[in-house]
Coordinates of C-alpha atoms and ligand atoms in Angstrom, one line a residue:
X54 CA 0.0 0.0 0.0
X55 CA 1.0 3.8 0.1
X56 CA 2.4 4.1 3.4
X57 CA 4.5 1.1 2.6
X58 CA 5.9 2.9 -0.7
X59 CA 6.7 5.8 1.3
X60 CA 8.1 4.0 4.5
X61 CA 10.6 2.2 1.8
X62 CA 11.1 5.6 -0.2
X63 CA 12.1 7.3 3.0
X64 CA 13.8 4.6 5.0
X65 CA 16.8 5.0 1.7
X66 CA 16.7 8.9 1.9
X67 CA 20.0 10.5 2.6
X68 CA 19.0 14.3 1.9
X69 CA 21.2 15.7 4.8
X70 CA 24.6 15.2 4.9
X71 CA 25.1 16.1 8.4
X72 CA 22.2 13.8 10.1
X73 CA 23.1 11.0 7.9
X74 CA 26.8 10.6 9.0
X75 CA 25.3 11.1 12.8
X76 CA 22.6 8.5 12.4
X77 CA 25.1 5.7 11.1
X78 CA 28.3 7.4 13.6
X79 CA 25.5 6.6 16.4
X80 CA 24.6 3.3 14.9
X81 CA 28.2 2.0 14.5
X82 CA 29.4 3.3 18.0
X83 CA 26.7 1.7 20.2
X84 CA 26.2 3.0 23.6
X85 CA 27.7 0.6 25.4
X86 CA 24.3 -0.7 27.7
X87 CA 22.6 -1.6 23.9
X88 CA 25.8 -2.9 22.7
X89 CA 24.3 -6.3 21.6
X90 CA 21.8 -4.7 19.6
X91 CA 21.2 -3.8 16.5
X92 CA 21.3 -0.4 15.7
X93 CA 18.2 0.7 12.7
X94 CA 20.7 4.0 11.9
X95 CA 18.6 5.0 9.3
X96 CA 15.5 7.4 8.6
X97 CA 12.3 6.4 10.6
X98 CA 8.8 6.7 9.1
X99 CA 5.7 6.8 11.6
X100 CA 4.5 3.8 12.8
X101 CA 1.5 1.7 14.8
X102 CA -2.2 2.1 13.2
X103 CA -2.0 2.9 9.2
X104 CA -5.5 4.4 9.7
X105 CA -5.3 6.1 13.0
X106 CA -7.9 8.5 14.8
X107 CA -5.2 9.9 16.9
X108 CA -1.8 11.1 15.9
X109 CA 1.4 11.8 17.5
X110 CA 3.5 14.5 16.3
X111 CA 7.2 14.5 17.5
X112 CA 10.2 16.4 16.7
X113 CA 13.0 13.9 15.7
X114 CA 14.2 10.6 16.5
X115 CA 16.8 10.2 19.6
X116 CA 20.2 9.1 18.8
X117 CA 20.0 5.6 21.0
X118 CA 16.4 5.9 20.8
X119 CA 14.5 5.6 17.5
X120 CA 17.4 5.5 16.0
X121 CA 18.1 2.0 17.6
X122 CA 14.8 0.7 17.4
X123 CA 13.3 2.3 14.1
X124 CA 10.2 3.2 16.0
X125 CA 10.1 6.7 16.7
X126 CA 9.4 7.2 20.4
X127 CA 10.1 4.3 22.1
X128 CA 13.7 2.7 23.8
X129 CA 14.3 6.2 25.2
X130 CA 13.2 8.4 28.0
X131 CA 10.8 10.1 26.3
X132 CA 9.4 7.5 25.0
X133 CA 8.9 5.9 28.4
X134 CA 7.1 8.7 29.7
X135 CA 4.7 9.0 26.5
X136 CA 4.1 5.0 26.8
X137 CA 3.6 5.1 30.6
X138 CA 0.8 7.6 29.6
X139 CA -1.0 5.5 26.5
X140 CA -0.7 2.7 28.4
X141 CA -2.7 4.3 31.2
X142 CA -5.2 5.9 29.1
X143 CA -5.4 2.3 27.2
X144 CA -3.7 3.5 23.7
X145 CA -1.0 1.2 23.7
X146 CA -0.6 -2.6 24.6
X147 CA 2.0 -2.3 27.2
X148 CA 3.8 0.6 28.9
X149 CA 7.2 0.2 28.6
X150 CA 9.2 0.0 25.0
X151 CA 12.6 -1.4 24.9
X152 CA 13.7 -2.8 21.5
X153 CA 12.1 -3.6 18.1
X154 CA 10.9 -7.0 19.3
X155 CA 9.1 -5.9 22.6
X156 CA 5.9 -6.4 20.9
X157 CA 4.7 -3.1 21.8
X158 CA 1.5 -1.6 19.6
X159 CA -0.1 1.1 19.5
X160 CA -4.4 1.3 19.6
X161 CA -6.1 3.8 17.2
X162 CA -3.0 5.9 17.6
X163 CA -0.2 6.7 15.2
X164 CA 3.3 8.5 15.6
X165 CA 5.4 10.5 13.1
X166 CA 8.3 12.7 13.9
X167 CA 8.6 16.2 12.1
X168 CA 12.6 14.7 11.1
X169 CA 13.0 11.7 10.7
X170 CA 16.9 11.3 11.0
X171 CA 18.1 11.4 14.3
X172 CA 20.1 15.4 14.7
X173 CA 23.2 15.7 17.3
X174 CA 21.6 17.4 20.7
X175 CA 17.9 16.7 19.3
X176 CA 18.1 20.0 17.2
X177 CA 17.6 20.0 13.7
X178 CA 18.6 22.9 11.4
X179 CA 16.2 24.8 10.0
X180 CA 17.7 23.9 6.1
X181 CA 17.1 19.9 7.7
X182 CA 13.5 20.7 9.0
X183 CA 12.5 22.1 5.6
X184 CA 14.2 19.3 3.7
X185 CA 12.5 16.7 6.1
X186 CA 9.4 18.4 5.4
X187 CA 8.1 16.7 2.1
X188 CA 8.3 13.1 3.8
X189 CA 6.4 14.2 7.0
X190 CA 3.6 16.3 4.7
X191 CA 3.4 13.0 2.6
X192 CA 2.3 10.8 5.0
X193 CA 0.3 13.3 7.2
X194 CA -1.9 13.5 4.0
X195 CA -1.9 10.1 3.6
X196 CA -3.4 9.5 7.2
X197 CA -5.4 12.8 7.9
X198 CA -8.6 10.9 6.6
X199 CA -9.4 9.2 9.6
X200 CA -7.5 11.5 12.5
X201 CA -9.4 13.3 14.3
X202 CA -7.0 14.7 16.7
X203 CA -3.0 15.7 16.4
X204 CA -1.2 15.8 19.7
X205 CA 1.7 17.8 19.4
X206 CA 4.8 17.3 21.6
X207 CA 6.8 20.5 21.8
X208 CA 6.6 23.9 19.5
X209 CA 8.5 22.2 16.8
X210 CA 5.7 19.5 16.1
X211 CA 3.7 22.0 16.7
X212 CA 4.7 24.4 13.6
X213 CA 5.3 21.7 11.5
X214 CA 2.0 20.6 12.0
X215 CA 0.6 23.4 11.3
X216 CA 2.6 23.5 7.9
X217 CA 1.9 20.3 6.8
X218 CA -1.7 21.1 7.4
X219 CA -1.7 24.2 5.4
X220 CA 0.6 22.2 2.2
X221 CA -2.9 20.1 2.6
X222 CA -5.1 22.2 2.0
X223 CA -6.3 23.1 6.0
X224 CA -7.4 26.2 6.7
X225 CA -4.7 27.3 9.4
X226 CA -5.7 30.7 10.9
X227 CA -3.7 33.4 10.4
X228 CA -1.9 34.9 12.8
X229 CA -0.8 31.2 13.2
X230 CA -2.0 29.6 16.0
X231 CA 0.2 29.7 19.2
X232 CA 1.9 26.6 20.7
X233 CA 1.0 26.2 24.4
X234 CA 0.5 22.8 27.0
X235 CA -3.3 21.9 26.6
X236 CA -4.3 24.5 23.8
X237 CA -6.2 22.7 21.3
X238 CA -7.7 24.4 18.0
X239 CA -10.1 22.6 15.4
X240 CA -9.2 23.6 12.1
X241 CA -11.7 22.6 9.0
X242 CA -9.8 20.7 5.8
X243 CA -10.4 18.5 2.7
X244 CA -11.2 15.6 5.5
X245 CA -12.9 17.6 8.2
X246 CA -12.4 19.2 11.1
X247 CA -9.1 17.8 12.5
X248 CA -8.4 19.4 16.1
X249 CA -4.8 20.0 17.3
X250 CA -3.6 20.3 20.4
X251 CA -0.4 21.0 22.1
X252 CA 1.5 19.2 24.8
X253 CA 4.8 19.9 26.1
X254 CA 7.6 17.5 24.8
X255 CA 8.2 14.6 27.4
X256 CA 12.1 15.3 27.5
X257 CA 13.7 14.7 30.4
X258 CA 14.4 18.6 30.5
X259 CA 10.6 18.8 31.1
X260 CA 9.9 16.3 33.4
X261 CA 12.4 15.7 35.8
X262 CA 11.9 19.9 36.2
X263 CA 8.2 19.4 36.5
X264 CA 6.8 21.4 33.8
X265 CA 5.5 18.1 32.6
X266 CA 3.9 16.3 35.2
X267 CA 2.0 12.3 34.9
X268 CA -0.9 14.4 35.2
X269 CA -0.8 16.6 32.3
X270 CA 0.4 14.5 30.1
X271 CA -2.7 11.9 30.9
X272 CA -5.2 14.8 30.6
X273 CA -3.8 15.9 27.2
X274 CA -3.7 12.4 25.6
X275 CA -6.7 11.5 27.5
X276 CA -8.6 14.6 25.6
X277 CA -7.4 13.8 22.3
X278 CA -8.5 10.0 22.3
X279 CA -11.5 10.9 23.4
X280 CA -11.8 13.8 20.4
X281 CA -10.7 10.7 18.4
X282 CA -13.3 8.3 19.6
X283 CA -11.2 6.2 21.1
Ligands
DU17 O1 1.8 -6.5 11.5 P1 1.0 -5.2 11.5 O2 -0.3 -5.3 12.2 O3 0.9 -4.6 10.1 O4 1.9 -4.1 12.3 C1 3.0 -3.6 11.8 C2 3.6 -2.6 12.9 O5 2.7 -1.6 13.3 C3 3.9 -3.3 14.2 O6 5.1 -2.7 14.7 C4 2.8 -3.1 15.1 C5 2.3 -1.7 14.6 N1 0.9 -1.5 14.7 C6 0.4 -0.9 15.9 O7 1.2 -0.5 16.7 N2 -0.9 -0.7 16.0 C7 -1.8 -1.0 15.0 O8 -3.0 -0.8 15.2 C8 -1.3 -1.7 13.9 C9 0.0 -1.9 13.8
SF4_18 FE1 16.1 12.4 4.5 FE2 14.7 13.6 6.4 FE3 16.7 12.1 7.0 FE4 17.1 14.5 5.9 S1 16.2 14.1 7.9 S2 18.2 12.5 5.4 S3 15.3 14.6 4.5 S4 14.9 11.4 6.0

């Protein structure tokens, strides 16, 4: 099907020099406590439902993260957090991810990162976000027929949600809306009213401060499944 082609198209891509020699660098050197893993070390499309009511829009891989596994989100400790959360809320199977083979799924839920190479320090340039762009819009349009709700973690999903909404065809307000924990806007498109809200990225910068608490994180995700009908 479609999302195949383009998980295969962009699982080859090697558009940025810089995040391609840092993916496979990361890949080849190991940190040393997944050592007797595989590294993936290569671009990462979205995974979990293919026709999802609710999805999950990230910034970029992490290095020993979704970089290792080729799932974004998950064998890091943000992806803990977010899994913890879905878990509670009943949007994935099980509430821990660890490797590829952990058998962990997601329920009526989907995740896609606005890059899709792993960047040094989690911070893509803004030549790499724009260059990234195509692949994320592609599959966003691909989905957006049955999502009802986009959760975005941090301000970068958050613009580039907005932009792959407006490449669409959505009818993004202008001023653009402003990225904020718990703001949600509906805006109206070629598949109906889709309604994005923001939530505050689960990195560790974030929670072990407090900004992000167990609590917010539940009520966001807990809102947009049930604006999903989940
Ligand atoms: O074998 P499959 O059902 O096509 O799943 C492929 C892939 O997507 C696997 O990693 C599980 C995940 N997934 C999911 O998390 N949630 C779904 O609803 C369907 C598939
Ligand atoms: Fe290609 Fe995106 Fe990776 Fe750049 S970040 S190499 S555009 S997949």
């Amino acid at each position: 099907d479609s999302l195949a082609e383009l998980e295969a198209g962009v699982s080859v891509c090697r558009a940025c020099d810089r995040l391609v020699a840092w993916r496979e660098e990361v890949a080849v050197g190991k940190r040393a406590s997944f050592a007797d893993q595989p590294y993936w070390g290569r671009p990462i499309a979205g995974w979990g439902d293919p026709a999802p009511g609710l999805l999950i829009a990230g910034l970029a891989p992490a290095a020993n993260g979704g970089n290792r596994t080729g799932r974004v989100f998950t064998g890091d400790r943000s992806g803990d957090w977010l899994f913890a959360s879905l878990y509670r809320i009943g949007l994935a199977n099980q509430p821990t991810s660890e490797h590829a083979g952990d058998g962990l799924r997601l329920i009526g839920a989907r995740m896609i990162a606005a890059v899709r190479c792993a960047p040094p320090a989690n911070k893509p340039t803004p030549i790499e976000r724009d260059t990234c762009a195509p692949w994320f819009r592609a599959e966003l349009a691909m989905v957006l027929p049955t999502v009802q709700a986009i959760v975005c973690l941090g301000k970068f999903g958050f613009d580039a949600t907005l932009g792959g909404l407006l490449s669409i065809g959505y009818d993004v307000p202008r001023p653009r809306p402003r990225f904020g924990h718990a703001v949600e806007y509906p805006i109206d498109g070629p598949y109906g009213v889709v309604t994005v809200i923001g939530c505050f990225h689960p990195s560790q910068q974030n929670t072990f401060t407090g900004k992000l608490t167990e609590a917010m994180t539940d009520t966001v995700l807990t809102r947009a499944r049930d604006l999903a009908g989940l």
